[in-house]
Amino acid sequence: MFLVVATAVFVANLDLFIVNVALPAMNQHFHGSTLSALSWVLNGYAIVFAALLVPAGRVADRIGHRTGFLLGLALFTAASALCALAPGVGWLVAARVLQAAGAALLMPTSLALLLDSTAPERRAGAVRAWASIGGIAAGLGPVVGGLLVEADWRWVFLVNVPIGAAGLLAGLRVLPRRTVRTADAGEPWPDLAGALLLTAAIGLLAVGLVKSDGWGWGSARVLGCLAGAALLTAGFLLRSARHPAPVVELPLLRVPVFAAANATALLFSVAFAGMLLTSVLWCQQVWGYSALRTGLAVAPGPLLVPPITLAAAPLLRRLGAGRLAALGLLAFGAGLGWWVAAIGTAPDYAAGLLPGMLLTGAGVGLTLPTLLGTAAAALPPTRFATGSAVTTMGRQVGAVVGVAVVVSLLGTPRTADQARTAFQHAWWALIAATALALVTTAVLTRTAAARAAE
């Protein structure tokens, strides 16, 4: 059973990384498309995934984890085929939205199925094994994406189809048939209207940021998008406070350590998503690397994350979560700063890109697992699943903002020097997000110390 669940989760996580490598190839295929339009291939997925993650988990609690998992995998697989068949950017973005809905149903039910069939004393190990799948996908994603794009960018999505079909057939046979429900029939259905409000709020924010270069920061359309996003967010929070089964349980955010860890994770995700996109675009658009060479160039950073995560365990006990996360953020920011200072338009991988990739990879390995573990540990076991979903949702929101900020700052440079200046501006913006995350780690350190002293 673990193999079926792990394969499905691996493919869903892999999709987050290989699509970045394919963006320039999509741009060439869809003549006349712009980076701002293609950014919705990334952001459409992230927005819907963020908004539906918690409601999808609650729906699965009602219909059964096995049914929810198979339904999510079927939707993800079918949507992957639609992505591969896309005749235009609009079709591709719509198919990515369906993919995200499938992934939102797939991810929480995959962990639930493991926990349902694992003895209590072995559940911690099962969770670690499940979480490690994402790290493996991150490490292999750029290289696999590069290999697939060398054949055709559509293989980035087509590869999911046979794997998903095999997973469905195997899942029908090996997944436990008993229906496990954690929600009673009388409990309210999840707040889908709240999920719609959240989707619209994040979408308007992304539109305002992405279009700011073309429309102008002071234009009525940009200001209207930002104001609309603020109003919809306020409406979403108000609904979450009143709905019996909200997308976000606001009392969770009153747990100081949980709130500080999630705020840090959200800000860090802004920087991480922007870093990944800029490194891919720099390699292909400025240095003229192929997709495969780009994947190989980017891979050292993600591949460094799992060993750094394992090696950081003694440091976590010694320094505490806040200080260890701060150390990781400093390393990540130093990697971005290296690119600002050292990278040039003439290809020089060893002295230009590689040091930044290694520093940012080390920063991710020190920061992200620390924040995720700290956020989960701050809650009682009965709220672990909901809390983890809220954390993942926040990370996806951060990723949307990071991609949108990068797209708005890169614009459409015409010369290599203009491109370098635009990328430097983007990296400075990501450094600013990292610096804000450093501020929230200080809050995390104080709140954790206060909690320990109680």
CSV table of C-alpha atoms in Angstrom, one decimal, residues 234-387:
chain,number,residue,atom,x,y,z
A,234,ALA,CA,-11.5,40.5,5.0
A,235,GLY,CA,-14.7,38.7,3.9
A,236,PHE,CA,-12.9,35.4,3.9
A,237,LEU,CA,-11.6,36.0,7.5
A,238,LEU,CA,-15.1,37.1,8.6
A,239,ARG,CA,-16.6,34.0,7.1
A,240,SER,CA,-13.9,31.8,8.7
A,241,ALA,CA,-14.8,33.2,12.1
A,242,ARG,CA,-18.5,32.4,11.7
A,243,HIS,CA,-18.6,29.2,9.7
A,244,PRO,CA,-18.8,25.9,11.6
A,245,ALA,CA,-16.3,24.2,9.2
A,246,PRO,CA,-14.1,27.0,7.9
A,247,VAL,CA,-11.2,26.8,5.5
A,248,VAL,CA,-8.9,28.2,8.2
A,249,GLU,CA,-9.8,27.6,11.9
A,250,LEU,CA,-8.8,31.0,13.2
A,251,PRO,CA,-8.3,29.8,16.8
A,252,LEU,CA,-5.2,27.9,15.6
A,253,LEU,CA,-3.6,31.2,14.7
A,254,ARG,CA,-4.0,32.2,18.4
A,255,VAL,CA,-1.4,29.6,19.3
A,256,PRO,CA,1.7,31.9,19.3
A,257,VAL,CA,4.3,29.3,18.2
A,258,PHE,CA,2.1,28.0,15.4
A,259,ALA,CA,1.3,31.5,14.2
A,260,ALA,CA,4.9,32.6,14.2
A,261,ALA,CA,6.1,29.4,12.4
A,262,ASN,CA,3.5,29.8,9.7
A,263,ALA,CA,4.2,33.5,9.2
A,264,THR,CA,7.8,32.6,8.7
A,265,ALA,CA,7.0,29.8,6.4
A,266,LEU,CA,4.7,32.0,4.3
A,267,LEU,CA,7.4,34.7,3.9
A,268,PHE,CA,10.1,32.1,3.2
A,269,SER,CA,7.9,30.5,0.5
A,270,VAL,CA,7.7,33.9,-1.3
A,271,ALA,CA,11.5,33.9,-1.5
A,272,PHE,CA,11.8,30.2,-2.3
A,273,ALA,CA,9.3,30.2,-5.2
A,274,GLY,CA,10.9,33.3,-6.6
A,275,MET,CA,14.4,31.9,-6.3
A,276,LEU,CA,13.4,28.7,-8.2
A,277,LEU,CA,11.8,30.6,-11.0
A,278,THR,CA,14.6,33.2,-11.4
A,279,SER,CA,17.3,30.5,-11.5
A,280,VAL,CA,15.5,28.6,-14.3
A,281,LEU,CA,14.8,31.7,-16.3
A,282,TRP,CA,18.3,33.0,-15.9
A,283,CYS,CA,19.8,29.8,-17.2
A,284,GLN,CA,17.6,29.5,-20.2
A,285,GLN,CA,16.9,33.1,-21.2
A,286,VAL,CA,20.1,34.8,-20.3
A,287,TRP,CA,22.7,32.1,-20.6
A,288,GLY,CA,21.0,30.2,-23.3
A,289,TYR,CA,21.1,26.8,-21.5
A,290,SER,CA,19.0,23.9,-22.8
A,291,ALA,CA,16.2,22.6,-20.5
A,292,LEU,CA,18.3,19.6,-19.6
A,293,ARG,CA,21.4,21.7,-18.8
A,294,THR,CA,19.2,24.0,-16.8
A,295,GLY,CA,17.8,21.1,-14.7
A,296,LEU,CA,21.3,19.8,-14.0
A,297,ALA,CA,22.5,23.4,-13.1
A,298,VAL,CA,19.6,23.9,-10.6
A,299,ALA,CA,19.7,20.4,-9.1
A,300,PRO,CA,22.6,20.8,-6.6
A,301,GLY,CA,20.4,23.1,-4.5
A,302,PRO,CA,17.4,20.8,-4.0
A,303,LEU,CA,19.7,17.7,-3.8
A,304,LEU,CA,21.4,19.3,-0.8
A,305,VAL,CA,18.2,19.7,1.2
A,306,PRO,CA,17.7,16.1,2.4
A,307,PRO,CA,21.3,15.6,3.9
A,308,ILE,CA,21.2,19.1,5.4
A,309,THR,CA,17.8,18.3,7.0
A,310,LEU,CA,19.2,15.1,8.6
A,311,ALA,CA,22.4,16.8,9.7
A,312,ALA,CA,20.4,19.7,11.3
A,313,ALA,CA,18.7,17.5,13.9
A,314,PRO,CA,21.5,18.0,16.6
A,315,LEU,CA,21.5,21.7,15.9
A,316,LEU,CA,17.8,21.9,16.4
A,317,ARG,CA,18.1,20.5,19.9
A,318,ARG,CA,21.0,22.8,20.6
A,319,LEU,CA,19.8,26.1,19.1
A,320,GLY,CA,16.0,25.8,19.1
A,321,ALA,CA,13.7,26.2,16.2
A,322,GLY,CA,13.8,30.0,15.9
A,323,ARG,CA,17.6,30.3,15.8
A,324,LEU,CA,18.0,27.3,13.5
A,325,ALA,CA,15.5,28.8,11.0
A,326,ALA,CA,17.2,32.1,11.3
A,327,LEU,CA,20.5,30.4,10.4
A,328,GLY,CA,18.9,28.9,7.4
A,329,LEU,CA,17.4,32.2,6.3
A,330,LEU,CA,20.8,33.8,6.5
A,331,ALA,CA,22.3,31.1,4.3
A,332,PHE,CA,19.4,31.5,1.8
A,333,GLY,CA,19.7,35.3,1.7
A,334,ALA,CA,23.4,35.0,1.2
A,335,GLY,CA,22.8,32.8,-1.8
A,336,LEU,CA,20.5,35.4,-3.3
A,337,GLY,CA,23.1,38.1,-2.4
A,338,TRP,CA,25.8,36.1,-4.2
A,339,TRP,CA,23.8,36.2,-7.4
A,340,VAL,CA,23.2,39.9,-7.1
A,341,ALA,CA,26.9,40.6,-6.7
A,342,ALA,CA,28.7,37.9,-8.7
A,343,ILE,CA,26.5,36.5,-11.5
A,344,GLY,CA,27.2,37.9,-15.0
A,345,THR,CA,25.6,37.7,-18.4
A,346,ALA,CA,28.5,35.6,-19.7
A,347,PRO,CA,28.0,32.0,-18.6
A,348,ASP,CA,30.2,31.1,-15.6
A,349,TYR,CA,28.4,28.4,-13.7
A,350,ALA,CA,31.1,27.5,-11.1
A,351,ALA,CA,31.7,31.1,-10.0
A,352,GLY,CA,28.2,32.5,-10.7
A,353,LEU,CA,25.2,30.3,-10.3
A,354,LEU,CA,26.6,27.3,-8.3
A,355,PRO,CA,27.6,29.0,-5.0
A,356,GLY,CA,24.1,30.6,-4.8
A,357,MET,CA,22.4,27.3,-5.5
A,358,LEU,CA,24.4,25.6,-2.7
A,359,LEU,CA,23.7,28.4,-0.2
A,360,THR,CA,20.0,28.5,-1.0
A,361,GLY,CA,19.8,24.7,-0.8
A,362,ALA,CA,21.4,24.7,2.6
A,363,GLY,CA,19.1,27.4,3.7
A,364,VAL,CA,16.0,25.5,2.6
A,365,GLY,CA,17.3,22.3,4.4
A,366,LEU,CA,17.8,24.3,7.6
A,367,THR,CA,14.7,26.4,7.5
A,368,LEU,CA,11.7,24.6,5.9
A,369,PRO,CA,11.7,21.3,7.8
A,370,THR,CA,12.3,23.2,11.1
A,371,LEU,CA,9.3,25.5,10.5
A,372,LEU,CA,7.0,22.6,9.5
A,373,GLY,CA,8.0,20.5,12.4
A,374,THR,CA,7.6,23.4,14.9
A,375,ALA,CA,4.2,24.4,13.5
A,376,ALA,CA,2.9,20.8,13.8
A,377,ALA,CA,4.4,20.3,17.3
A,378,ALA,CA,2.7,23.4,18.6
A,379,LEU,CA,-0.7,21.9,18.2
A,380,PRO,CA,-2.5,19.0,20.0
A,381,PRO,CA,-2.6,15.7,18.1
A,382,THR,CA,-6.3,16.1,17.3
A,383,ARG,CA,-5.5,19.3,15.3
A,384,PHE,CA,-2.4,17.9,13.5
A,385,ALA,CA,-4.0,17.2,10.2
A,386,THR,CA,-5.9,20.6,10.1
A,387,GLY,CA,-2.8,22.5,11.2
